[in-house]
Coordinates of C-alpha atoms in Angstrom, one line a residue:
M1 CA -83.3 59.3 -170.5
P2 CA -79.3 59.8 -170.4
P3 CA -77.9 59.4 -166.3
V4 CA -77.1 63.3 -165.4
P5 CA -73.6 63.3 -164.9
K6 CA -72.3 63.6 -161.3
S7 CA -70.9 66.9 -161.6
D8 CA -74.0 68.8 -162.7
A9 CA -75.6 66.4 -160.3
A10 CA -73.1 68.2 -157.6
A11 CA -74.0 71.6 -159.3
S12 CA -78.1 71.4 -158.9
P13 CA -78.8 70.5 -155.2
P14 CA -81.8 69.4 -154.8
H15 CA -84.8 72.2 -154.4
R16 CA -85.5 71.0 -151.0
L17 CA -82.1 71.9 -149.7
R18 CA -81.6 74.8 -152.0
R19 CA -80.9 78.2 -150.2
R20 CA -81.9 81.9 -151.0
A21 CA -79.3 83.5 -152.6
W22 CA -77.7 86.7 -151.0
S23 CA -78.7 89.8 -152.8
P24 CA -77.0 93.5 -152.2
S25 CA -80.7 94.3 -151.3
R26 CA -80.9 92.3 -148.7
G27 CA -77.8 92.5 -146.9
N28 CA -78.2 96.7 -147.1
A29 CA -81.6 96.1 -145.2
L30 CA -80.3 94.2 -142.8
L31 CA -76.9 96.7 -142.1
L32 CA -79.9 99.6 -142.0
L33 CA -81.3 97.9 -138.8
P34 CA -79.0 98.8 -136.4
P35 CA -78.8 102.2 -137.0
L36 CA -82.5 102.6 -137.2
L37 CA -82.7 101.3 -133.9
L38 CA -80.2 103.5 -132.3
L39 CA -81.8 106.7 -134.7
T40 CA -85.6 105.9 -133.1
A41 CA -84.3 105.0 -129.6
F42 CA -81.9 108.6 -128.9
F43 CA -83.4 110.6 -131.8
I44 CA -87.0 109.9 -133.1
V45 CA -88.5 109.1 -129.4
P46 CA -86.6 112.4 -128.2
L47 CA -87.9 114.4 -130.7
A48 CA -91.3 112.9 -130.5
T49 CA -91.6 113.8 -126.6
V50 CA -90.5 116.8 -126.8
F51 CA -93.6 118.2 -129.8
I52 CA -96.0 116.2 -127.4
Q53 CA -94.6 118.5 -124.5
S54 CA -95.1 121.4 -126.5
L55 CA -98.7 120.5 -127.3
S56 CA -99.3 120.4 -123.2
G57 CA -99.6 122.9 -120.5
D58 CA -102.9 124.3 -118.9
T59 CA -104.5 124.0 -122.3
L60 CA -103.7 121.3 -124.8
G61 CA -103.2 122.4 -128.2
L62 CA -100.9 125.1 -130.0
T63 CA -101.4 127.9 -126.8
Q64 CA -97.3 127.5 -126.4
Y65 CA -96.7 128.3 -130.4
R66 CA -98.8 130.8 -130.3
E67 CA -97.2 132.2 -127.2
V68 CA -93.8 132.3 -128.7
V69 CA -94.7 134.1 -131.9
T70 CA -96.8 136.9 -130.2
N71 CA -94.4 137.7 -127.0
G72 CA -91.9 140.3 -128.3
A73 CA -89.4 139.4 -125.8
T74 CA -89.0 135.8 -127.1
V75 CA -89.2 137.0 -130.7
S76 CA -86.2 139.7 -130.1
V77 CA -84.3 136.4 -128.5
L78 CA -85.1 133.8 -131.8
L79 CA -84.1 137.2 -134.1
Y80 CA -80.5 138.1 -132.3
T81 CA -80.0 134.1 -132.4
F82 CA -80.3 134.6 -136.1
Q83 CA -78.2 137.9 -135.9
V84 CA -75.3 136.7 -133.7
A85 CA -75.3 133.2 -136.2
L86 CA -75.1 135.3 -139.4
Q87 CA -72.8 137.3 -138.2
V88 CA -70.5 135.1 -136.6
T89 CA -70.6 133.1 -140.3
L90 CA -69.7 135.8 -141.9
G91 CA -66.4 136.3 -139.6
A92 CA -65.6 133.0 -139.8
L93 CA -65.3 132.5 -143.4
I94 CA -63.3 135.6 -143.8
L95 CA -60.9 134.6 -141.2
S96 CA -60.7 131.3 -142.8
Y97 CA -60.7 131.6 -146.6
P98 CA -57.0 132.7 -146.8
V99 CA -55.8 130.2 -143.9
A100 CA -57.8 128.0 -146.3
F101 CA -55.7 129.1 -148.9
M102 CA -52.4 129.0 -147.8
V103 CA -52.8 125.4 -146.3
S104 CA -53.8 124.2 -149.1
R105 CA -51.2 124.9 -151.4
L106 CA -48.7 123.5 -149.1
R107 CA -46.9 119.5 -149.3
G108 CA -45.2 117.4 -147.1
N109 CA -44.9 117.6 -143.2
L110 CA -45.6 121.6 -143.4
L111 CA -49.4 120.4 -144.7
H112 CA -49.7 117.6 -141.9
L113 CA -48.3 120.0 -139.3
C114 CA -50.6 123.1 -140.4
L115 CA -53.7 120.4 -140.3
G116 CA -52.8 119.5 -136.6
M117 CA -52.6 123.0 -135.8
I118 CA -56.0 123.2 -137.2
L119 CA -57.3 120.5 -135.7
I120 CA -56.1 120.3 -132.4
P121 CA -58.3 123.4 -130.8
F122 CA -60.9 121.3 -132.8
W123 CA -60.7 118.4 -129.8
T124 CA -60.4 120.6 -127.1
S125 CA -63.3 121.4 -125.0
T126 CA -65.4 124.1 -125.6
V127 CA -65.9 124.8 -122.1
I128 CA -62.2 125.5 -121.7
R129 CA -61.4 127.5 -124.7
T130 CA -64.3 130.0 -123.4
Y131 CA -62.9 129.9 -120.4
A132 CA -59.6 130.9 -121.9
W133 CA -61.3 133.8 -123.9
I134 CA -63.0 135.1 -120.7
V135 CA -59.3 135.5 -119.6
I136 CA -58.1 137.0 -122.3
L137 CA -60.9 139.1 -122.6
Q138 CA -61.9 140.4 -119.1
R139 CA -61.4 143.7 -117.8
R140 CA -57.6 143.3 -116.2
G141 CA -57.3 140.5 -119.1
V142 CA -54.4 139.9 -121.6
L143 CA -55.9 141.8 -124.1
N144 CA -56.3 145.4 -122.3
E145 CA -53.2 145.0 -120.6
A146 CA -51.5 144.5 -123.9
F147 CA -53.2 147.7 -125.5
M148 CA -52.8 149.8 -121.8
D149 CA -48.8 149.1 -121.6
L150 CA -48.8 150.1 -126.0
G151 CA -50.7 153.3 -124.7
L152 CA -53.6 152.6 -127.4
I153 CA -56.2 153.0 -124.8
E154 CA -56.5 154.7 -121.3
K155 CA -59.0 152.4 -119.7
P156 CA -59.9 149.0 -120.1
L157 CA -62.2 148.0 -122.8
R158 CA -65.6 146.0 -122.1
L159 CA -65.0 143.1 -124.2
V160 CA -66.8 140.9 -121.7
S161 CA -70.7 140.5 -121.1
N162 CA -72.1 142.8 -124.2
G163 CA -72.0 140.1 -127.0
V164 CA -68.3 141.6 -128.3
G165 CA -66.5 138.7 -126.5
M166 CA -69.6 136.2 -127.3
Q167 CA -69.2 136.6 -130.9
I168 CA -64.9 136.8 -130.8
A169 CA -64.9 133.6 -129.1
M170 CA -67.7 131.8 -131.2
M171 CA -65.8 132.7 -134.5
H172 CA -62.6 131.1 -132.8
I173 CA -64.6 127.8 -131.7
M174 CA -66.1 127.6 -135.4
L175 CA -62.9 128.0 -137.4
P176 CA -62.0 124.3 -138.2
F177 CA -65.8 123.6 -139.4
M178 CA -65.3 126.4 -141.7
I179 CA -61.7 125.8 -142.8
L180 CA -62.0 122.0 -143.7
P181 CA -64.8 122.4 -145.8
L182 CA -63.0 125.4 -147.5
L183 CA -59.5 123.1 -147.6
S184 CA -61.6 120.1 -149.0
A185 CA -63.1 121.9 -152.2
M186 CA -59.8 124.5 -152.6
R187 CA -57.1 121.3 -152.7
G188 CA -59.3 120.0 -155.9
I189 CA -58.9 122.9 -157.8
D190 CA -57.1 122.2 -160.5
G191 CA -53.8 124.6 -161.3
N192 CA -53.9 124.4 -165.1
L193 CA -57.2 126.5 -164.9
L194 CA -55.0 129.1 -163.1
R195 CA -52.4 129.3 -165.9
A196 CA -55.0 129.1 -168.5
A197 CA -56.5 132.1 -167.3
S198 CA -52.7 134.1 -167.2
V199 CA -51.6 133.2 -170.5
M200 CA -54.9 134.5 -171.8
G201 CA -53.9 137.6 -169.9
A202 CA -55.8 137.8 -166.4
N203 CA -54.0 139.4 -163.8
P204 CA -53.9 137.4 -160.5
W205 CA -56.9 139.3 -159.2
R206 CA -59.1 138.6 -162.1
Q207 CA -58.0 134.9 -162.1
F208 CA -59.4 135.1 -158.4
V209 CA -62.3 136.4 -158.9
S210 CA -63.4 134.9 -162.2
V211 CA -62.1 131.3 -161.6
Y212 CA -60.6 130.6 -157.9
L213 CA -63.3 132.0 -156.3
P214 CA -66.2 130.1 -158.1
L215 CA -64.2 127.0 -157.9
S216 CA -64.4 127.3 -154.3
L217 CA -68.1 128.2 -153.8
P218 CA -68.7 124.6 -152.8
G219 CA -66.6 124.7 -150.0
I220 CA -67.7 128.3 -149.3
S221 CA -71.2 127.1 -149.1
A222 CA -71.1 124.1 -147.4
G223 CA -69.1 125.9 -144.5
C224 CA -71.7 128.2 -143.9
V225 CA -73.9 126.4 -143.7
L226 CA -72.6 123.8 -141.0
V227 CA -71.0 127.2 -138.7
F228 CA -74.6 128.7 -139.1
I229 CA -76.6 125.9 -138.3
T230 CA -74.5 125.0 -135.8
S231 CA -74.0 128.8 -134.1
L232 CA -77.7 128.6 -133.6
G233 CA -77.9 125.9 -131.3
F234 CA -74.8 127.2 -129.0
Y235 CA -75.1 127.2 -125.2
I236 CA -71.9 127.1 -123.3
T237 CA -69.9 130.1 -124.8
P238 CA -73.8 132.2 -124.9
A239 CA -74.5 131.4 -121.4
L240 CA -70.7 132.6 -120.1
L241 CA -70.1 135.8 -122.4
G242 CA -73.3 136.7 -123.4
G243 CA -74.2 139.3 -121.0
Q244 CA -77.7 140.7 -121.0
R245 CA -79.2 139.8 -124.7
T246 CA -79.5 135.8 -124.1
M247 CA -79.6 133.3 -127.1
V248 CA -82.6 130.8 -127.5
A249 CA -80.2 128.1 -126.4
V250 CA -80.1 130.2 -123.3
L251 CA -83.7 130.5 -123.2
I252 CA -84.7 127.1 -122.7
E253 CA -82.5 126.5 -120.3
Q254 CA -83.7 129.2 -118.2
Q255 CA -87.3 128.1 -119.2
A256 CA -86.6 124.0 -118.4
S257 CA -84.6 124.5 -115.3
R258 CA -85.2 127.7 -113.7
L259 CA -88.9 128.5 -114.3
L260 CA -89.5 124.6 -114.9
N261 CA -92.0 125.6 -118.3
W262 CA -91.5 122.7 -119.7
P263 CA -94.4 123.5 -122.5
L264 CA -93.1 127.1 -123.8
A265 CA -89.2 125.2 -123.6
S266 CA -90.2 121.8 -125.9
A267 CA -92.2 124.8 -128.5
L268 CA -88.9 126.8 -128.7
A269 CA -87.1 123.7 -129.3
T270 CA -89.2 122.6 -132.0
I271 CA -89.5 126.2 -133.5
L272 CA -85.5 125.8 -133.6
L273 CA -85.2 122.7 -135.2
I274 CA -88.0 123.7 -138.2
L275 CA -86.2 126.8 -138.7
T276 CA -82.7 124.7 -139.1
C277 CA -84.4 122.3 -141.4
A278 CA -86.2 125.0 -143.7
L279 CA -82.7 126.2 -143.9
F280 CA -80.7 123.1 -144.8
I281 CA -83.8 122.5 -147.1
L282 CA -83.4 125.8 -148.7
Y283 CA -79.2 125.4 -148.7
E284 CA -79.5 121.8 -150.9
R285 CA -82.0 123.1 -153.2
A286 CA -80.3 125.8 -154.3
L287 CA -77.4 123.9 -154.0
R288 CA -78.6 121.4 -156.6
S289 CA -79.8 124.4 -158.9
T290 CA -76.3 125.9 -159.1
G291 CA -74.8 122.4 -159.8
G292 CA -73.0 123.0 -156.4
G293 CA -72.9 119.4 -155.5
R294 CA -70.4 118.6 -158.5
P295 CA -66.6 118.2 -157.4
A296 CA -65.3 121.6 -157.9
G297 CA -63.1 120.7 -160.8
E298 CA -66.6 120.1 -162.7
T299 CA -68.1 123.5 -162.2
A300 CA -65.3 125.2 -164.7

């Protein structure tokens, strides 16, 4: 047997000294361990605790869920919550679309300035913005005083504690959540497609309806889902500006903190979570069926 060259012997170490080679799958598994531990401690365990607590009470089982479904007042609160979330989503979309369109056309420092103006309110506390709207919308607030000085109204309008001010404040708070997905989709639209439509004889309105609007649908759907799901769990703004009619987050707080009815509060929170997950699953399936998950330029 010929002797093994020194270089080959160094390249193939003995089996007992050979270590297991690193592989991407092994590395990914190790990297997943910290987030899994974090999610288990701060998300899965609290959710499991809430669900188990919703089954407790005077009698174990689904008594609390049956009470939620059969109680007309509780069902009315759930329906009102979804109604407000839908109105806020539509209002935020109507206000955000032209803003995102104009910002998507900007370049350079002006683009950065507009992005900063969009993001600065996003970094401000929700409590501060809600109290600012109370100052603006109250009976002797800035808006009513301005309308009365201009002669548009004779007596102050009631804009607080009747749901109107709550929805205005929620729309304002939700605007960055709607503008940013819209802006991301609009900046991905190829301008050559609009020029091609113009060459083919389409007027500006036809270019918008037939080309631009369909290409911006991924941003519209992403922003609507984000705003709608976030609006379902709003607490601070409905508690301060909501008036007599409450949303489900306020009802959960009342049941847990004031009435100490933790099983019913846990059942309401579980139902709200299930409905939110169901809506998100429907959105994902609708997005896949329409091909909305692809980049905007590929949908043309």
